[in-house]
XYZ file of C-alpha atoms in Angstrom:
744
model
C 62.595 -20.037 88.150
C 66.091 -21.328 88.490
C 67.382 -19.297 85.542
C 66.092 -16.084 87.061
C 67.875 -16.842 90.340
C 71.216 -17.765 88.812
C 71.570 -15.519 85.712
C 72.194 -11.772 85.739
C 69.565 -9.646 83.994
C 71.558 -8.632 80.893
C 70.790 -8.573 77.139
C 73.212 -11.543 76.725
C 71.227 -13.758 79.112
C 67.668 -12.595 78.563
C 65.409 -11.467 75.730
C 62.962 -8.544 76.036
C 60.071 -7.438 73.893
C 57.921 -4.341 73.682
C 54.330 -5.502 73.524
C 50.960 -5.146 75.156
C 52.401 -4.374 78.594
C 55.299 -2.210 77.461
C 58.900 -3.369 77.945
C 58.763 -6.990 79.141
C 61.554 -9.480 79.900
C 60.640 -13.021 78.898
C 60.439 -15.556 81.741
C 62.718 -17.972 79.895
C 66.442 -17.207 79.461
C 68.034 -17.131 76.057
C 69.647 -20.599 76.403
C 66.424 -22.314 77.463
C 64.431 -20.392 74.886
C 66.735 -21.451 72.066
C 66.578 -25.099 73.311
C 62.758 -25.053 73.296
C 62.631 -23.504 69.854
C 65.003 -26.190 68.517
C 62.910 -28.982 70.014
C 59.744 -27.559 68.467
C 61.464 -27.273 65.106
C 62.617 -30.917 65.198
C 59.154 -32.093 66.247
C 57.575 -30.167 63.430
C 60.049 -31.595 60.925
C 59.366 -35.137 62.087
C 55.638 -34.576 61.713
C 56.171 -33.148 58.234
C 54.807 -29.718 59.174
C 56.569 -26.586 58.050
C 56.943 -24.253 61.036
C 56.265 -20.569 60.416
C 58.803 -18.385 62.160
C 56.424 -15.555 62.932
C 55.202 -13.930 66.099
C 51.479 -13.452 66.516
C 51.550 -10.924 69.341
C 52.859 -8.037 67.209
C 55.677 -7.414 69.706
C 59.161 -6.216 68.794
C 62.571 -7.339 70.041
C 63.743 -4.874 72.682
C 66.510 -6.861 74.341
C 69.031 -4.059 73.879
C 67.079 -1.929 76.357
C 67.306 -4.363 79.273
C 68.677 -2.500 82.227
C 68.429 0.835 80.404
C 66.235 3.745 81.427
C 64.124 5.559 78.863
C 65.886 8.396 77.012
C 64.287 11.861 77.301
C 62.344 12.556 74.133
C 64.205 15.789 73.384
C 67.576 13.998 73.621
C 66.244 11.364 71.239
C 65.229 13.979 68.674
C 68.643 15.683 68.898
C 70.371 12.377 68.282
C 67.997 11.594 65.431
C 68.727 14.936 63.803
C 72.484 14.388 64.076
C 72.247 10.839 62.716
C 71.292 12.006 59.230
C 69.918 9.163 57.091
C 68.388 6.313 59.099
C 67.466 2.864 57.786
C 66.549 0.975 60.971
C 66.252 2.412 64.438
C 64.580 1.519 67.710
C 64.340 3.803 70.712
C 62.981 3.673 74.259
C 61.992 7.251 75.148
C 60.393 9.231 77.952
C 57.686 11.548 76.592
C 57.051 13.353 79.884
C 59.350 16.172 78.795
C 57.380 17.041 75.635
C 55.704 20.439 75.658
C 52.036 19.623 75.190
C 48.931 21.769 74.994
C 45.808 20.838 76.911
C 44.208 19.353 73.798
C 47.369 17.347 72.957
C 47.573 15.109 76.027
C 45.829 12.077 74.485
C 48.034 9.162 73.344
C 47.033 9.745 69.727
C 48.127 13.388 69.874
C 51.415 12.428 71.521
C 52.041 9.906 68.741
C 51.275 12.569 66.137
C 53.727 14.946 67.780
C 56.438 12.282 67.725
C 55.760 11.648 64.010
C 55.927 15.394 63.314
C 59.229 15.727 65.191
C 60.663 12.746 63.304
C 59.749 14.534 60.064
C 61.532 17.682 61.244
C 64.659 15.668 62.095
C 64.869 13.344 59.060
C 62.939 15.220 56.382
C 60.613 12.275 55.690
C 56.880 12.737 56.224
C 55.061 9.831 57.871
C 51.272 9.731 57.481
C 49.052 7.999 60.009
C 48.051 4.538 58.803
C 46.452 2.421 61.552
C 46.355 1.893 65.289
C 45.799 -1.205 67.390
C 44.747 -1.318 71.024
C 45.769 -4.444 73.001
C 42.894 -5.961 74.962
C 45.070 -7.039 77.900
C 46.340 -3.501 78.669
C 46.024 0.189 77.777
C 49.042 -0.023 75.449
C 48.323 1.053 71.855
C 50.408 0.675 68.731
C 50.336 3.531 66.145
C 51.682 2.943 62.654
C 52.662 5.633 60.157
C 53.773 5.033 56.569
C 56.199 7.110 54.531
C 54.268 9.592 52.369
C 56.582 8.823 49.416
C 56.396 5.038 49.657
C 55.270 3.494 46.367
C 53.451 0.659 48.128
C 51.171 3.017 50.061
C 49.976 5.357 47.316
C 46.211 5.611 46.895
C 44.207 6.530 43.845
C 42.754 10.020 44.132
C 39.029 10.164 44.844
C 37.080 12.422 42.481
C 33.962 14.264 43.535
C 30.894 13.557 41.417
C 30.493 17.180 40.327
C 32.790 17.452 37.292
C 33.015 21.238 37.594
C 34.582 20.866 41.065
C 37.180 18.243 40.137
C 40.776 19.398 40.497
C 43.723 17.574 38.933
C 47.425 17.808 39.725
C 50.608 15.990 38.724
C 51.810 12.836 40.442
C 54.386 12.939 43.216
C 57.615 10.998 42.714
C 57.498 7.823 44.840
C 60.139 5.284 45.921
C 60.222 1.584 47.010
C 61.419 2.592 50.490
C 58.904 0.526 52.506
C 59.149 3.202 55.172
C 57.293 2.741 58.463
C 57.232 4.537 61.782
C 55.791 2.435 64.639
C 55.055 3.906 68.064
C 53.923 2.044 71.204
C 52.522 4.039 74.076
C 49.857 4.448 76.734
C 48.282 7.217 78.767
C 49.343 5.367 81.949
C 53.073 5.531 81.285
C 55.508 8.103 80.001
C 57.886 5.422 78.640
C 57.225 4.878 74.938
C 58.869 2.759 72.283
C 59.690 4.018 68.750
C 60.824 2.014 65.723
C 61.821 3.482 62.347
C 62.306 1.334 59.257
C 63.271 3.084 56.040
C 65.077 1.028 53.375
C 65.762 3.814 50.860
C 67.022 7.276 51.806
C 65.358 9.022 48.876
C 64.608 12.667 48.089
C 63.264 14.466 51.151
C 59.583 15.385 51.428
C 58.626 18.993 50.661
C 55.908 20.352 52.905
C 53.342 22.817 51.578
C 52.046 23.733 55.022
C 52.433 27.239 56.358
C 55.276 27.385 58.941
C 54.307 28.205 62.559
C 56.146 31.545 62.536
C 54.222 32.607 59.424
C 50.943 31.547 61.016
C 51.771 33.631 64.068
C 52.565 36.660 61.889
C 49.229 36.328 60.065
C 47.253 36.117 63.303
C 49.070 39.134 64.732
C 48.279 41.237 61.632
C 44.793 40.060 60.735
C 43.695 43.653 59.971
C 46.011 43.729 56.953
C 44.895 42.550 53.523
C 46.240 39.268 52.215
C 48.127 41.138 49.502
C 49.931 43.134 52.194
C 50.583 40.020 54.283
C 51.915 38.101 51.289
C 54.267 40.935 50.379
C 55.806 40.924 53.864
C 55.954 37.119 53.999
C 57.947 37.021 50.755
C 60.582 39.250 52.352
C 61.433 36.500 54.874
C 60.453 33.565 52.642
C 61.503 34.523 49.079
C 60.853 31.005 47.757
C 57.990 29.640 49.828
C 56.765 26.074 49.369
C 53.340 27.113 50.671
C 50.888 29.089 48.583
C 49.168 32.434 48.900
C 45.873 30.560 49.073
C 47.032 28.843 52.269
C 47.833 32.234 53.752
C 44.390 33.454 52.729
C 42.667 30.473 54.382
C 44.392 31.168 57.703
C 43.635 34.889 57.459
C 39.983 34.326 56.494
C 39.424 31.881 59.342
C 40.912 34.344 61.817
C 38.433 36.996 60.668
C 35.332 34.825 61.042
C 34.769 35.809 64.675
C 34.019 39.352 63.544
C 31.057 38.532 61.330
C 30.093 34.866 61.671
C 27.231 34.397 64.130
C 25.897 31.041 62.912
C 26.863 28.217 60.551
C 23.793 29.042 58.469
C 24.708 32.243 56.641
C 21.081 33.411 56.461
C 20.591 33.109 60.223
C 23.978 34.678 60.770
C 23.108 37.607 58.485
C 19.867 38.288 60.370
C 21.620 38.170 63.738
C 24.304 40.523 62.442
C 21.750 43.067 61.206
C 19.927 42.885 64.540
C 23.169 43.646 66.375
C 23.971 46.633 64.170
C 20.421 48.004 64.434
C 20.556 48.226 68.240
C 21.056 51.629 69.778
C 24.654 52.245 70.742
C 26.060 49.884 68.132
C 29.415 50.867 66.666
C 28.017 50.518 63.147
C 24.479 51.825 62.654
C 21.967 50.354 60.198
C 18.185 50.465 59.937
C 16.284 47.326 58.845
C 13.717 47.973 56.106
C 10.365 46.140 56.383
C 9.818 43.737 53.492
C 6.784 41.791 52.217
C 6.308 38.595 54.243
C 9.314 39.524 56.349
C 11.638 38.885 53.410
C 10.672 35.205 53.311
C 8.288 34.072 50.602
C 7.859 31.056 48.382
C 9.706 32.785 45.564
C 12.226 35.044 47.313
C 14.658 35.340 50.183
C 15.447 39.002 50.878
C 17.315 41.336 53.246
C 17.166 45.138 53.197
C 18.649 47.884 55.353
C 19.157 51.649 55.208
C 22.117 53.779 56.314
C 20.827 56.331 58.883
C 24.213 58.067 59.065
C 23.853 59.393 55.520
C 20.083 59.811 55.563
C 20.122 62.107 58.601
C 22.736 64.304 56.988
C 21.717 64.366 53.322
C 18.100 63.164 52.919
C 16.703 66.712 52.948
C 19.183 67.901 50.300
C 19.141 65.006 47.839
C 17.107 65.657 44.675
C 18.303 62.777 42.485
C 18.596 59.070 43.190
C 19.886 56.130 41.172
C 18.936 52.453 41.437
C 20.942 49.576 40.012
C 21.920 46.014 40.837
C 24.854 43.652 40.491
C 25.399 39.895 40.503
C 28.163 37.493 41.605
C 28.802 39.318 44.860
C 27.907 36.586 47.360
C 28.532 32.858 47.409
C 24.793 32.180 47.775
C 24.011 34.021 44.509
C 22.077 37.017 45.821
C 21.293 39.929 43.500
C 22.361 43.135 45.216
C 20.490 46.431 44.767
C 21.530 49.841 46.029
C 19.918 53.278 45.944
C 22.399 56.133 45.732
C 21.618 59.761 46.381
C 23.279 62.566 44.410
C 25.333 64.983 46.520
C 27.273 67.596 44.504
C 27.646 65.152 41.626
C 28.817 62.259 43.822
C 26.766 59.291 44.979
C 26.143 58.340 48.602
C 24.599 54.923 49.466
C 21.211 55.234 51.182
C 19.806 51.691 51.206
C 20.590 48.128 50.177
C 18.470 45.173 49.081
C 19.790 41.616 48.739
C 17.458 39.370 46.788
C 17.527 35.700 45.810
C 14.739 34.174 43.740
C 13.367 30.638 43.659
C 10.876 30.472 40.756
C 9.258 33.777 41.795
C 5.795 35.002 40.873
C 5.717 37.804 38.281
C 5.865 41.196 39.949
C 7.096 39.906 43.315
C 10.566 41.318 42.707
C 8.964 44.683 42.051
C 7.229 44.550 45.457
C 10.576 44.235 47.237
C 12.027 47.135 45.258
C 8.972 49.217 46.079
C 9.523 48.519 49.786
C 13.004 49.994 49.838
C 11.991 53.016 47.710
C 8.904 53.622 49.885
C 10.929 53.472 53.092
C 13.525 56.000 51.925
C 11.005 58.482 50.510
C 8.283 58.320 53.156
C 10.177 57.524 56.343
C 12.983 59.973 55.691
C 10.940 62.581 53.777
C 13.143 62.767 50.695
C 11.983 65.270 48.053
C 13.265 63.601 44.923
C 13.021 65.373 41.564
C 14.665 62.744 39.325
C 15.350 59.015 39.560
C 17.480 56.859 37.256
C 17.869 53.166 36.548
C 18.788 50.879 33.702
C 16.107 49.270 31.499
C 15.069 46.666 34.094
C 11.264 46.887 34.037
C 10.982 45.895 37.725
C 13.191 48.813 38.755
C 11.300 51.242 36.522
C 7.869 50.178 37.770
C 8.954 50.277 41.416
C 10.295 53.823 41.147
C 7.273 55.084 39.209
C 4.869 53.505 41.716
C 6.464 54.843 44.901
C 7.673 58.290 43.853
C 5.302 61.259 43.361
C 3.864 61.830 39.891
C 5.906 64.992 39.348
C 9.204 63.105 39.797
C 11.060 62.680 36.510
C 12.046 59.094 35.733
C 15.165 59.010 33.555
C 16.397 55.933 31.711
C 20.187 55.669 31.808
C 21.711 57.297 28.721
C 24.367 54.606 28.344
C 21.864 51.750 28.617
C 19.555 53.432 26.103
C 22.356 53.817 23.549
C 23.443 50.248 24.187
C 19.898 48.968 23.634
C 19.511 50.784 20.308
C 22.952 49.729 19.104
C 22.297 46.131 20.029
C 18.856 46.018 18.398
C 20.052 47.554 15.145
C 22.766 44.894 14.976
C 20.263 41.995 15.139
C 19.639 41.961 11.412
C 17.321 38.947 11.171
C 14.715 39.696 13.827
C 11.526 41.473 12.854
C 10.164 44.258 15.064
C 7.210 43.798 17.395
C 3.752 44.962 16.351
C 3.695 48.592 15.244
C 0.508 50.479 16.156
C 0.122 52.650 13.041
C -3.269 53.977 14.186
C -1.726 55.309 17.398
C 1.027 57.081 15.485
C -1.389 58.529 12.866
C -3.852 59.722 15.513
C -1.132 61.874 17.047
C 0.623 62.893 13.812
C -1.629 62.862 10.768
C 1.271 63.451 8.381
C 2.560 59.908 9.065
C 1.845 57.491 6.213
C -0.481 54.747 7.460
C 0.940 52.330 4.887
C 4.560 52.788 6.025
C 4.548 49.734 8.281
C 6.887 46.753 8.810
C 6.814 44.060 6.153
C 4.968 41.511 8.276
C 2.087 44.023 8.692
C 1.776 44.851 4.963
C -1.011 43.421 2.875
C -0.109 41.226 -0.108
C -0.989 44.064 -2.526
C 1.314 46.449 -0.662
C 4.289 44.116 -0.935
C 5.372 45.374 -4.331
C 9.051 45.647 -5.075
C 8.817 49.439 -5.326
C 7.511 49.638 -1.750
C 10.192 47.332 -0.399
C 13.208 49.238 -1.695
C 15.736 50.120 1.000
C 18.638 52.513 0.494
C 21.841 50.508 0.780
C 24.136 53.523 1.144
C 24.166 56.273 3.742
C 22.376 59.476 2.769
C 23.287 62.840 4.281
C 20.900 64.217 6.881
C 19.959 67.794 6.044
C 17.700 69.948 8.192
C 15.979 72.855 6.440
C 14.828 75.745 8.658
C 12.429 78.428 7.463
C 11.362 81.276 9.797
C 13.036 79.440 12.692
C 10.897 76.363 12.028
C 12.211 73.042 10.686
C 10.761 72.113 7.311
C 10.377 68.535 6.054
C 13.272 67.802 3.721
C 13.475 65.849 0.496
C 10.912 63.219 -0.630
C 11.370 59.513 -0.158
C 14.694 58.054 -1.330
C 15.898 61.083 -3.321
C 18.871 61.122 -5.544
C 21.217 63.673 -4.016
C 24.364 64.922 -5.678
C 26.801 66.955 -3.593
C 29.770 68.878 -4.909
C 32.508 68.226 -2.367
C 36.026 69.578 -2.971
C 35.288 69.973 -6.643
C 33.982 66.431 -7.084
C 30.419 65.230 -7.439
C 29.456 62.797 -4.678
C 26.141 60.982 -5.036
C 24.438 58.127 -3.268
C 25.272 55.813 -6.161
C 28.991 56.569 -6.359
C 31.865 54.671 -4.874
C 33.064 57.670 -2.850
C 31.660 56.268 0.405
C 34.598 57.483 2.459
C 34.109 61.100 1.348
C 30.378 60.875 2.020
C 30.986 59.468 5.500
C 33.359 62.352 6.222
C 30.700 64.809 5.090
C 28.069 63.141 7.279
C 30.399 63.289 10.274
C 30.904 67.010 9.705
C 27.169 67.661 10.099
C 27.231 66.772 13.790
C 29.933 66.799 16.433
C 28.376 64.475 19.004
C 30.594 62.104 20.953
C 32.046 59.335 18.823
C 32.274 56.760 21.593
C 28.581 55.833 21.317
C 28.456 55.624 17.517
C 30.735 52.765 16.547
C 29.016 49.872 14.818
C 27.590 47.460 17.360
C 29.106 44.037 17.733
C 28.378 41.018 19.898
C 29.934 42.713 22.916
C 27.291 45.482 22.669
C 24.405 43.072 23.089
C 22.977 42.364 26.521
C 20.571 39.551 27.384
C 17.584 41.312 25.825
C 19.428 42.309 22.636
C 21.045 39.058 21.554
C 19.474 37.227 18.591
C 18.629 34.161 20.665
C 17.084 36.119 23.552
C 13.482 36.866 24.372
C 12.243 40.367 23.456
C 12.535 43.023 26.144
C 9.759 45.263 27.443
C 10.991 47.933 25.001
C 9.336 46.015 22.177
C 5.733 45.277 23.203
C 3.899 42.132 22.222
C 4.158 38.495 23.133
C 7.235 37.914 21.028
C 9.287 39.039 18.096
C 10.163 36.559 15.382
C 12.934 36.037 12.895
C 12.107 36.605 9.285
C 11.970 33.603 6.959
C 12.397 35.841 3.898
C 15.755 35.335 2.246
C 17.945 38.415 2.414
C 15.877 40.133 5.140
C 17.874 42.822 6.948
C 16.370 44.773 9.822
C 18.688 47.760 9.364
C 21.517 47.944 6.817
C 24.778 48.849 8.518
C 25.415 52.131 6.581
C 22.419 53.738 8.346
C 23.144 52.704 11.930
C 25.637 55.444 12.662
C 23.287 58.203 11.551
C 20.387 56.640 13.452
C 22.411 56.672 16.645
C 23.418 60.300 16.107
C 19.794 61.250 15.655
C 18.695 59.297 18.715
C 21.423 60.865 20.883
C 20.382 64.361 19.849
C 16.748 63.627 20.700
C 17.822 62.187 24.043
C 19.767 65.291 25.078
C 17.510 68.098 23.836
C 15.804 70.148 26.565
C 13.565 73.247 26.775
C 16.198 75.042 28.884
C 18.910 74.472 26.266
C 18.755 76.778 23.206
C 19.622 75.380 19.802
C 22.269 76.810 17.477
C 19.847 79.490 16.316
C 19.499 80.686 19.896
C 15.837 79.682 20.150
C 14.295 77.477 22.820
C 11.487 75.043 22.223
C 8.842 73.634 24.510
C 8.816 69.998 25.525
C 6.005 69.311 23.044
C 7.833 71.038 20.200
C 10.947 68.997 20.943
C 8.991 65.760 20.773
C 7.127 66.784 17.603
C 10.411 67.638 15.894
C 12.083 64.446 17.161
C 9.268 62.217 15.848
C 9.346 64.065 12.521
C 13.134 63.708 12.263
C 13.119 59.997 13.008
C 10.106 59.262 10.767
C 11.493 61.161 7.771
C 14.900 59.586 8.244
C 13.367 56.100 8.041
C 10.787 57.011 5.366
C 13.333 58.515 2.970
C 15.511 55.426 3.209
C 12.751 52.820 3.164
C 13.546 51.645 6.714
C 10.073 50.314 7.520
C 11.302 47.863 10.123
C 13.389 50.466 11.940
C 10.542 52.983 12.097
C 8.190 50.350 13.517
C 10.745 49.521 16.203
C 11.610 53.142 16.986
C 7.980 54.185 17.476
C 6.994 51.145 19.531
C 10.102 51.045 21.703
C 11.078 54.725 22.020
C 8.931 57.414 20.396
C 5.387 56.453 21.388
C 4.004 58.612 24.256
C 4.335 55.894 26.908
C 8.023 55.274 26.155
C 9.082 58.820 25.279
C 8.592 60.111 28.818
C 10.924 57.440 30.205
C 14.052 58.389 28.299
C 13.802 61.872 26.745
C 15.325 64.487 29.055
C 13.020 67.151 27.627
C 10.033 65.818 29.595
C 11.380 67.518 32.753
C 10.809 71.038 31.490
C 11.830 72.954 34.643
C 15.216 71.418 35.449
C 18.081 69.365 34.038
C 19.340 66.557 36.248
C 23.023 66.295 37.052
C 22.983 62.551 36.452
C 22.458 61.329 32.918
C 23.644 57.760 33.430
C 23.824 55.199 36.227
C 27.616 55.191 36.002
C 27.823 56.538 39.559
C 26.037 53.415 40.787
C 28.182 51.222 38.540
C 31.265 52.880 40.022
C 29.939 52.107 43.495
C 29.681 48.404 42.614
C 33.152 48.511 41.108
C 34.590 49.887 44.345
C 32.737 47.272 46.358
C 33.935 44.364 44.225
C 37.466 45.485 43.383
C 38.420 47.178 46.643
C 36.282 45.963 49.532
C 35.631 42.399 48.325
C 38.720 41.975 46.163
C 40.593 39.921 48.759
C 37.716 37.540 49.468
C 36.857 34.359 47.561
C 33.086 33.766 47.314
C 32.199 35.618 50.545
C 29.169 34.586 52.561
C 26.142 36.843 52.834
C 26.835 37.794 56.448
C 30.438 38.575 55.542
C 29.334 40.921 52.742
C 26.967 42.682 55.170
C 29.776 43.164 57.664
C 32.218 44.488 55.059
C 29.689 46.964 53.635
C 28.736 48.268 57.059
C 32.160 48.258 58.726
C 34.458 49.037 55.803
C 32.626 50.612 52.878
C 30.306 52.936 54.822
C 33.097 54.516 56.954
C 35.086 55.058 53.743
C 32.160 56.897 52.150
C 31.583 58.855 55.346
C 35.147 60.163 55.251
C 34.796 60.970 51.553
C 31.492 62.829 51.900
C 32.717 65.172 54.629
C 34.400 67.373 52.020
C 30.894 68.542 51.035
C 30.047 69.744 54.540
C 30.180 73.467 55.206
C 32.313 73.164 58.334
C 34.919 70.888 56.735
C 38.456 72.237 57.283
C 37.322 75.687 58.320
C 40.242 78.097 58.085
C 41.859 76.338 55.147
C 41.074 76.148 51.445
C 39.254 73.017 50.306
C 40.030 70.893 47.289
C 37.686 70.800 44.317
C 34.770 68.401 44.410
C 34.738 65.512 41.908
C 32.281 67.248 39.555
C 34.337 70.452 39.685
C 37.451 68.526 38.719
C 35.634 66.931 35.779
C 34.238 70.291 34.700
C 37.701 71.858 34.783
C 39.231 68.994 32.805
C 36.510 69.247 30.122
C 36.864 73.033 29.995
C 40.611 72.800 29.412
C 40.091 70.161 26.747
C 37.443 72.146 24.893
C 39.429 75.371 25.152
C 42.032 73.826 22.856
C 39.564 73.278 20.032
C 39.616 75.775 17.153
C 36.539 78.011 16.900
C 34.464 78.036 13.727
C 32.763 80.942 12.046
C 29.550 80.638 14.054
C 28.927 83.139 16.820
C 27.859 81.563 20.116
C 25.665 83.247 22.702
C 26.508 82.373 26.280
C 24.169 82.898 29.220
C 26.154 82.818 32.459
C 23.115 82.896 34.716
C 21.613 79.741 33.205
C 24.902 78.123 32.172
C 23.736 77.665 28.592
C 25.256 78.191 25.181
C 23.957 78.091 21.602
C 26.535 75.512 20.554
C 23.944 72.721 20.746
């Protein structure tokens, strides 16, 4: 109109706003606009209406920018950085100069970049709050609130699962009423920015990983997080970000190596298929499983390592089977079969098993599959196999290996089981088959049975007496044959260092010293058992294990009932250890060798007389049923393999394998997925073992002396240790050809 023709376009004459169509100059000059506003105010006052001085179009006064061109965004950020603390600021900027990635060209991403740059310049973090799109144009308004504003704090939302709830302290907040408002559109590069911040409070501390640190992590993804963190601390001695954040970036960068699908089960199968193809960098062989590894009760995966089987299968004579838990996020139980090579263990096959209310015996079928594949497909000639006292493992090995293969229960697990059971003082033993024991050994008293199997007439006080103090164990030998020692519960008086020591005296310490001098077995297995010695089958509140037959064992209701008084436990363990280790190829201290049958006859006699002389009815019932009956004896006594002595006595080699897997290979990973564990075993653990096992090959480092093997190092260390012991008066006979001595 007339005003537009006569007045110059300046901020003094005209008013501008930034609204739906960007920077707009109002059609009415300032003078006319003020006159109209005054007339409306007077009319409202005359009508008695109170006029609200508010704008409804959400525009902002931008009159200062009339006649001005938009400032380059980078120049704006430099000025903002130099300004220091800012309370109120408006800017008209050109965003065309911002360096944007392809996925950052949307208006929302541009607004986020502006907010991030404002944070870098001022030190105040602005979080996205809302956006509004104007219907009359493509212009959009984005609003961000100050992260430390007291008026915008929200109550933390807790997840329903209490175990997953995480608490932290409150952040200090301020009444700053801080807002960052940005107007922009994809059709124009000229944007409008307004900052309102009433209180210049403490700056925001970011916990995000800086870009240069992210770049360093991605460039060195082959390093462990511990190595990355050590180098990061050199350049960032006091980081505001955490090691966990570094781990998350590192773990995500590694996913492309092993993640083939969002579903870890599908991904694991795809990964195994890739590695099983000919020409694959890492070679594995899938093992056929019942129902393809998918049944109503189980989900299973199994694979063998052809690299080791081709090289060592024909030479391995001993294998060990054991499992471990808490290795994968999905809760799979992991089994491995190791083969013995010069005293060391080499992994031959793996089984990953997860149960969902399985049928009895179904777990055994999966274990049989892996044992069958290794023995039959690869033609292994095994002479001895070991496991712990898991009945599924025992049955699987016995079913798939030839009858002449010696099954050997782990020495450590056997000692642990006996120690734990003797410590459960209130639980009665399972049913003792006295007829079975008497039919094999007619010198066993039929009436010497546990209390719950005695008739009322047998339960006289004289028959229920139990020695409360330790009695010395004395073996009498006549014509090279052991002779039954003293009658039941004798009174023995020993003259020791000029003093009489009897079973009714208070000289328990001297008697214990005398008992210790009768046998020099290892002390580490003989300490009194405590709660830490009890596994799931040994604890008082647990169900009975397969070692004690019968539907269940019960706790005695008789006041004062004690399964085994503590003074006898040490001697019982000594006796059990000796019976475990005796073998026809090992001569005793008299230089004589016994057959496997003679060893068992003597062992049963020793254990029976020990219990009979002390009134340990309950212990004898347990020992026969769980250990000394024919069916159980062959599982743990080494003497049942009359022609050879296995190098492995325990499953510690397998336990050490799991320790290396968990504490070295998987140590840096938090709850790894199943496919990730597969990849790490195949790509990291197997090559490590391959490099380790080459020292046993004949052509290793030809032309240079080789280091000792692990078993040779252990043998040398034990030899040096034993060579320092003083020799007694007994003469020992050593046989170099059979590596035996009469020190036993």
